[in-house]
Tab-separated table of C-alpha atoms in Angstrom:
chain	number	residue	atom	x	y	z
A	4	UNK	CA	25.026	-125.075	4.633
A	5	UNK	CA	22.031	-127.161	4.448
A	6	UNK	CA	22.076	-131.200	3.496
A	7	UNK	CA	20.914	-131.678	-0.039
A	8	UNK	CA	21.412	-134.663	-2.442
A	9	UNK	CA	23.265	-132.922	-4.745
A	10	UNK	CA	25.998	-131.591	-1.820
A	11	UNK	CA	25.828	-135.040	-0.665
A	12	UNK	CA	26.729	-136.696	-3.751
A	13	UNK	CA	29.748	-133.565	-4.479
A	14	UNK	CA	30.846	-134.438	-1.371
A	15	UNK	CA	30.423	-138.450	-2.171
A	16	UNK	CA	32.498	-137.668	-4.986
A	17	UNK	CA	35.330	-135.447	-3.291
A	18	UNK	CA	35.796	-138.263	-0.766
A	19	UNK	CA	36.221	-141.010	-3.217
A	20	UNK	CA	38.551	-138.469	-5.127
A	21	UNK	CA	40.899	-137.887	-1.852
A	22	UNK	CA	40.952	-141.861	-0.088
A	23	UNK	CA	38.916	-143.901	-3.419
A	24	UNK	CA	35.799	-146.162	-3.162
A	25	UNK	CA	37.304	-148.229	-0.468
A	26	UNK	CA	37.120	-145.198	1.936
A	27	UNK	CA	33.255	-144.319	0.721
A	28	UNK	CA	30.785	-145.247	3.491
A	29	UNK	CA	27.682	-143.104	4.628
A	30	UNK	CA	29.530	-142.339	8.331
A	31	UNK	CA	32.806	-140.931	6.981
A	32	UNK	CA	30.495	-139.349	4.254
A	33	UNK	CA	27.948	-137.791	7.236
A	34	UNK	CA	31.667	-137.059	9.067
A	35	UNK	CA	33.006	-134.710	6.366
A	36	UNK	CA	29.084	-133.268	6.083
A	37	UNK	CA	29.031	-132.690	9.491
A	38	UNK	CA	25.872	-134.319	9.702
A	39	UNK	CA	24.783	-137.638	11.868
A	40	UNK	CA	24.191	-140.373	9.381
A	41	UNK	CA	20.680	-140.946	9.925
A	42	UNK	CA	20.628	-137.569	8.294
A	43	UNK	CA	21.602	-138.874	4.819
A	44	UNK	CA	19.081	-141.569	4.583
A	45	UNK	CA	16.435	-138.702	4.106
A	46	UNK	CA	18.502	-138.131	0.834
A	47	UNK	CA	19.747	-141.819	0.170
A	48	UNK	CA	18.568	-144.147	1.003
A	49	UNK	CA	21.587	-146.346	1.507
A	50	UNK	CA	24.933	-147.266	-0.425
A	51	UNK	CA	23.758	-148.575	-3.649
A	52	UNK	CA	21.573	-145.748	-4.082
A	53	UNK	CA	24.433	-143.242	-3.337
A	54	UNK	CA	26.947	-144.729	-5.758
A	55	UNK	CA	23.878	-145.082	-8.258
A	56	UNK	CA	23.647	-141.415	-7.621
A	57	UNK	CA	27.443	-141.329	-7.898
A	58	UNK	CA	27.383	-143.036	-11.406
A	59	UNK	CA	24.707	-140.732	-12.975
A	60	UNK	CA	26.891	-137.932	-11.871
A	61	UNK	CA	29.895	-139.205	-13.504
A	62	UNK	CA	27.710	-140.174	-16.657
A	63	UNK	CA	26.159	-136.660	-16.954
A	64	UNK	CA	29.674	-135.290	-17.189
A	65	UNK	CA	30.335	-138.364	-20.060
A	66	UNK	CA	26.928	-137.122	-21.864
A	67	UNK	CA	27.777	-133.662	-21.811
A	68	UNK	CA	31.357	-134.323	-23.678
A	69	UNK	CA	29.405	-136.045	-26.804
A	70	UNK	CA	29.939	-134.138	-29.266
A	71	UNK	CA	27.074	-133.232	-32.032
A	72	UNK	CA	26.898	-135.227	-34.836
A	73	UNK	CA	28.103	-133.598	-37.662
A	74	UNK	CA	29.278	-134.156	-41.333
A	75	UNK	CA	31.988	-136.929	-40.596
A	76	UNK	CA	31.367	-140.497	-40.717
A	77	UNK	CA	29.062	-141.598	-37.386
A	78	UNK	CA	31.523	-144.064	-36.344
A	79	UNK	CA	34.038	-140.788	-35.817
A	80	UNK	CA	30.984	-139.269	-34.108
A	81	UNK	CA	30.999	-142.427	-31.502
A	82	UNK	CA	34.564	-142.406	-31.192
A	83	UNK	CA	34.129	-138.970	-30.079
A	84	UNK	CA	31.709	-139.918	-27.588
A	85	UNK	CA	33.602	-142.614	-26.221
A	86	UNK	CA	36.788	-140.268	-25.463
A	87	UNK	CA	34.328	-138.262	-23.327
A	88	UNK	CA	33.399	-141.279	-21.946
A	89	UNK	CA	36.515	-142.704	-20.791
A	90	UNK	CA	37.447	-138.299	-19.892
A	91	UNK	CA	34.681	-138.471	-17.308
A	92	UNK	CA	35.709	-141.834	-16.187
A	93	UNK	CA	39.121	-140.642	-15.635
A	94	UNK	CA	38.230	-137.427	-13.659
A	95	UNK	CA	37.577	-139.310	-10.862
A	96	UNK	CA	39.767	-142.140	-8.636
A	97	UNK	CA	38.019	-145.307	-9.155
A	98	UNK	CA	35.342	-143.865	-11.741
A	99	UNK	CA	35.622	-146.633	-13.954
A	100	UNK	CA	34.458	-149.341	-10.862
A	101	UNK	CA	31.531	-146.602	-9.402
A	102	UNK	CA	29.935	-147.020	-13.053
A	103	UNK	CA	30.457	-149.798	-13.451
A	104	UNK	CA	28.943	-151.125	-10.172
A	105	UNK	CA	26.249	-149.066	-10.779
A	106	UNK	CA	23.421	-151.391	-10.752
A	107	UNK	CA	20.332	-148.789	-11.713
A	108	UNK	CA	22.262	-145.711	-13.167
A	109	UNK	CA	19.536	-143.896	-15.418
A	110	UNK	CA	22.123	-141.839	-16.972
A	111	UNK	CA	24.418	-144.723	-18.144
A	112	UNK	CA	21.008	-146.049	-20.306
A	113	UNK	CA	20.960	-142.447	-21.409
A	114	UNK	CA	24.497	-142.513	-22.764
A	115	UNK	CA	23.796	-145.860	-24.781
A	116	UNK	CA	20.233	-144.811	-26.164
A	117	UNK	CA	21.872	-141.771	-27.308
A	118	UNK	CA	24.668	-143.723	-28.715
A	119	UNK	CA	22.251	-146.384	-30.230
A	120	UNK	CA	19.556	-143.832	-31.542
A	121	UNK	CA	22.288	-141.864	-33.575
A	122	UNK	CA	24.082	-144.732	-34.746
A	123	UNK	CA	20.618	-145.896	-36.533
A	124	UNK	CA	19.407	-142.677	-37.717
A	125	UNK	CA	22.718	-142.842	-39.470
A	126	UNK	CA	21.830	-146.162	-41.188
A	127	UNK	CA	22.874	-149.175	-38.347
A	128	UNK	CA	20.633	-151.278	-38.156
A	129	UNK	CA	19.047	-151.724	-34.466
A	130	UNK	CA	20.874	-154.896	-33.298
A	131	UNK	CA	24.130	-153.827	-35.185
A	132	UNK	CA	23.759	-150.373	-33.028
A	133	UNK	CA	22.992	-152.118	-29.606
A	134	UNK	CA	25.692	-154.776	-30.179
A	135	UNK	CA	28.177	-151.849	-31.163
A	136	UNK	CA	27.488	-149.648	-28.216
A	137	UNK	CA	27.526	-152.439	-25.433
A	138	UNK	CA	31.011	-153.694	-26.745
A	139	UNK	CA	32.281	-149.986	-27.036
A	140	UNK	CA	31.204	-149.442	-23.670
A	141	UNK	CA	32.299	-152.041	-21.894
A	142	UNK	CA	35.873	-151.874	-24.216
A	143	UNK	CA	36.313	-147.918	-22.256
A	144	UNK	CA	34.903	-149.130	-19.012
A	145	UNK	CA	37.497	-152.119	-18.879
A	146	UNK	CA	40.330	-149.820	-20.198
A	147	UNK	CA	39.685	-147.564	-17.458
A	148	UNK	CA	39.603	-150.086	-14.834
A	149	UNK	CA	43.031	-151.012	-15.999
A	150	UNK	CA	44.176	-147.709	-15.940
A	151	UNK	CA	43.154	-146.920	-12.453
A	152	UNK	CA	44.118	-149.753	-11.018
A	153	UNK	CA	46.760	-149.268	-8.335
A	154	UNK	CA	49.885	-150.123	-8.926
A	155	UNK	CA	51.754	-153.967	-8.367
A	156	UNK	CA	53.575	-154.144	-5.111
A	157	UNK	CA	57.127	-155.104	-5.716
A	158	UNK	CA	59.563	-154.972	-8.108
A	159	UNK	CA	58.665	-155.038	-11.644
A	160	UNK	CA	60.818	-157.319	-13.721
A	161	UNK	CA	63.852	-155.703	-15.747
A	162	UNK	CA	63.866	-154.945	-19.294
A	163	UNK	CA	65.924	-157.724	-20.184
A	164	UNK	CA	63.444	-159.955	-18.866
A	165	UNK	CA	60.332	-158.705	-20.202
A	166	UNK	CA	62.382	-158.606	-24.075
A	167	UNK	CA	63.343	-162.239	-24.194
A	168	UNK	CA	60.210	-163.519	-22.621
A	169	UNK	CA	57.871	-160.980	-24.623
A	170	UNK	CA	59.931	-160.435	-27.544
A	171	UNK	CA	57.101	-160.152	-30.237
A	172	UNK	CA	55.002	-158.048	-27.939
A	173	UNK	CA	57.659	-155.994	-26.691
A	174	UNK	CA	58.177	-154.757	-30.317
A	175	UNK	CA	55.090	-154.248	-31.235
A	176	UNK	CA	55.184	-152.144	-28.612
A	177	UNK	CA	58.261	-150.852	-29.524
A	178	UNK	CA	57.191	-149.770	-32.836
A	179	UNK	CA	53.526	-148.434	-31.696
A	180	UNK	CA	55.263	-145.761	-29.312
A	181	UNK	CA	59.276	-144.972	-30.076
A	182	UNK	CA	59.824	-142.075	-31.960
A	183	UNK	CA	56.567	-140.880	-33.440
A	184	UNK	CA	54.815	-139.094	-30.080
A	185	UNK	CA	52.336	-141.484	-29.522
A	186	UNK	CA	50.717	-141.887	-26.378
A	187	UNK	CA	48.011	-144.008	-24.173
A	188	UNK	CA	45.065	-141.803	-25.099
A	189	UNK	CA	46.206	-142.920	-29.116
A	190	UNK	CA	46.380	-146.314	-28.002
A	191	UNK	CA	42.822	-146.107	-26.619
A	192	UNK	CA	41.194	-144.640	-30.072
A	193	UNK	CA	43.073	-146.834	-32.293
A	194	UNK	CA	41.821	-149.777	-30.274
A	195	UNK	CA	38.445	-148.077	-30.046
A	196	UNK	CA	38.321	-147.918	-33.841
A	197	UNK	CA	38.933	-151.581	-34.735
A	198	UNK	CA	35.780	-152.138	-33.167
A	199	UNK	CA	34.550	-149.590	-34.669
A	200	UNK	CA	35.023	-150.955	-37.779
A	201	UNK	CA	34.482	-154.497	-37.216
């Protein structure tokens, strides 16, 4: 099968899905092509570009999840858009650090001018929008990095320890989760909204 771009950044992506972004570079990526690497320069035209590349991929996925806006309230509409954000982010190990590394990802703009463009024709005013989509955006980018993060080596510390150091947070916790089916993906909306509607 012939070397394209777009096999070369599927494959980009399958690699970082199977060892993460530590195990991305252009001669294990030209290794699982079956290609010599000088071959992928023709197509990138080194690392930044490729996870550039990588990022717009990821983002097209995020822009195609918006939904349209409808008869609800826009800031519903947004939220909306930033669960498909944080859903393409998700779909691939270490999504959340290839966009946000990203340092020329056209399709990451595209995702905030759409966010910005419908938040105004829906009555924001322009600096209100911009300020509300860059906090929003970085808010899901940062929650994902947390949630992909790998896991503490060790021990964690028991129960007992984390109540009487923690005991406010721990039932706050407590209270947010226990018994009423709750889960991460509400935690992530409810602290979406309250900047929402800051």
């Amino acid at each position: 099968m012939a070397v394209n771009r777009e096999r070369i950044l599927d494959e980009a992506l399958q690699l970082v899905d199977d060892e993460g972004l530590d195990g991305l570079s252009l001669r294990n990526l030209a290794r699982r092509l079956d290609v010599q690497a000088p071959t992928l320069y023709w197509h990138v035209k080194n690392k930044t570009e490729l996870l550039d590349g990588l990022a717009d991929a990821i983002m097209d996925d995020a822009i195609s999840r918006v939904p349209e806006p409808g008869a609800e309230d826009v800031r519903e509409w947004f939220l909306g858009a930033l669960v498909g954000l944080r859903a393409a982010l998700l779909r691939h190990r270490d999504g959340a650090r290839i966009v946000s590394g990203a340092t020329r990802s056209l399709r990451r703009g595209d995702f905030s001018e759409l966010a910005m463009a419908t938040l105004v024709q829906h009555g924001f005013e322009l600096q209100q929008a911009r300020l509300l989509v860059l906090t929003s955006e970085r808010y899901t980018v940062g929650w994902v990095l947390e949630e992909q993060a790998p896991a503490p080596e060790g021990p964690p510390p028991t129960e007992a320890d984390v109540r009487s150091r923690w005991p406010v947070a721990t039932q706050a916790i407590s209270d947010y989760f226990v018994g009423n089916g709750r889960t991460r993906d509400d935690l992530f909306a409810d602290g979406a909204r309250l900047i929402l509607c800051s």
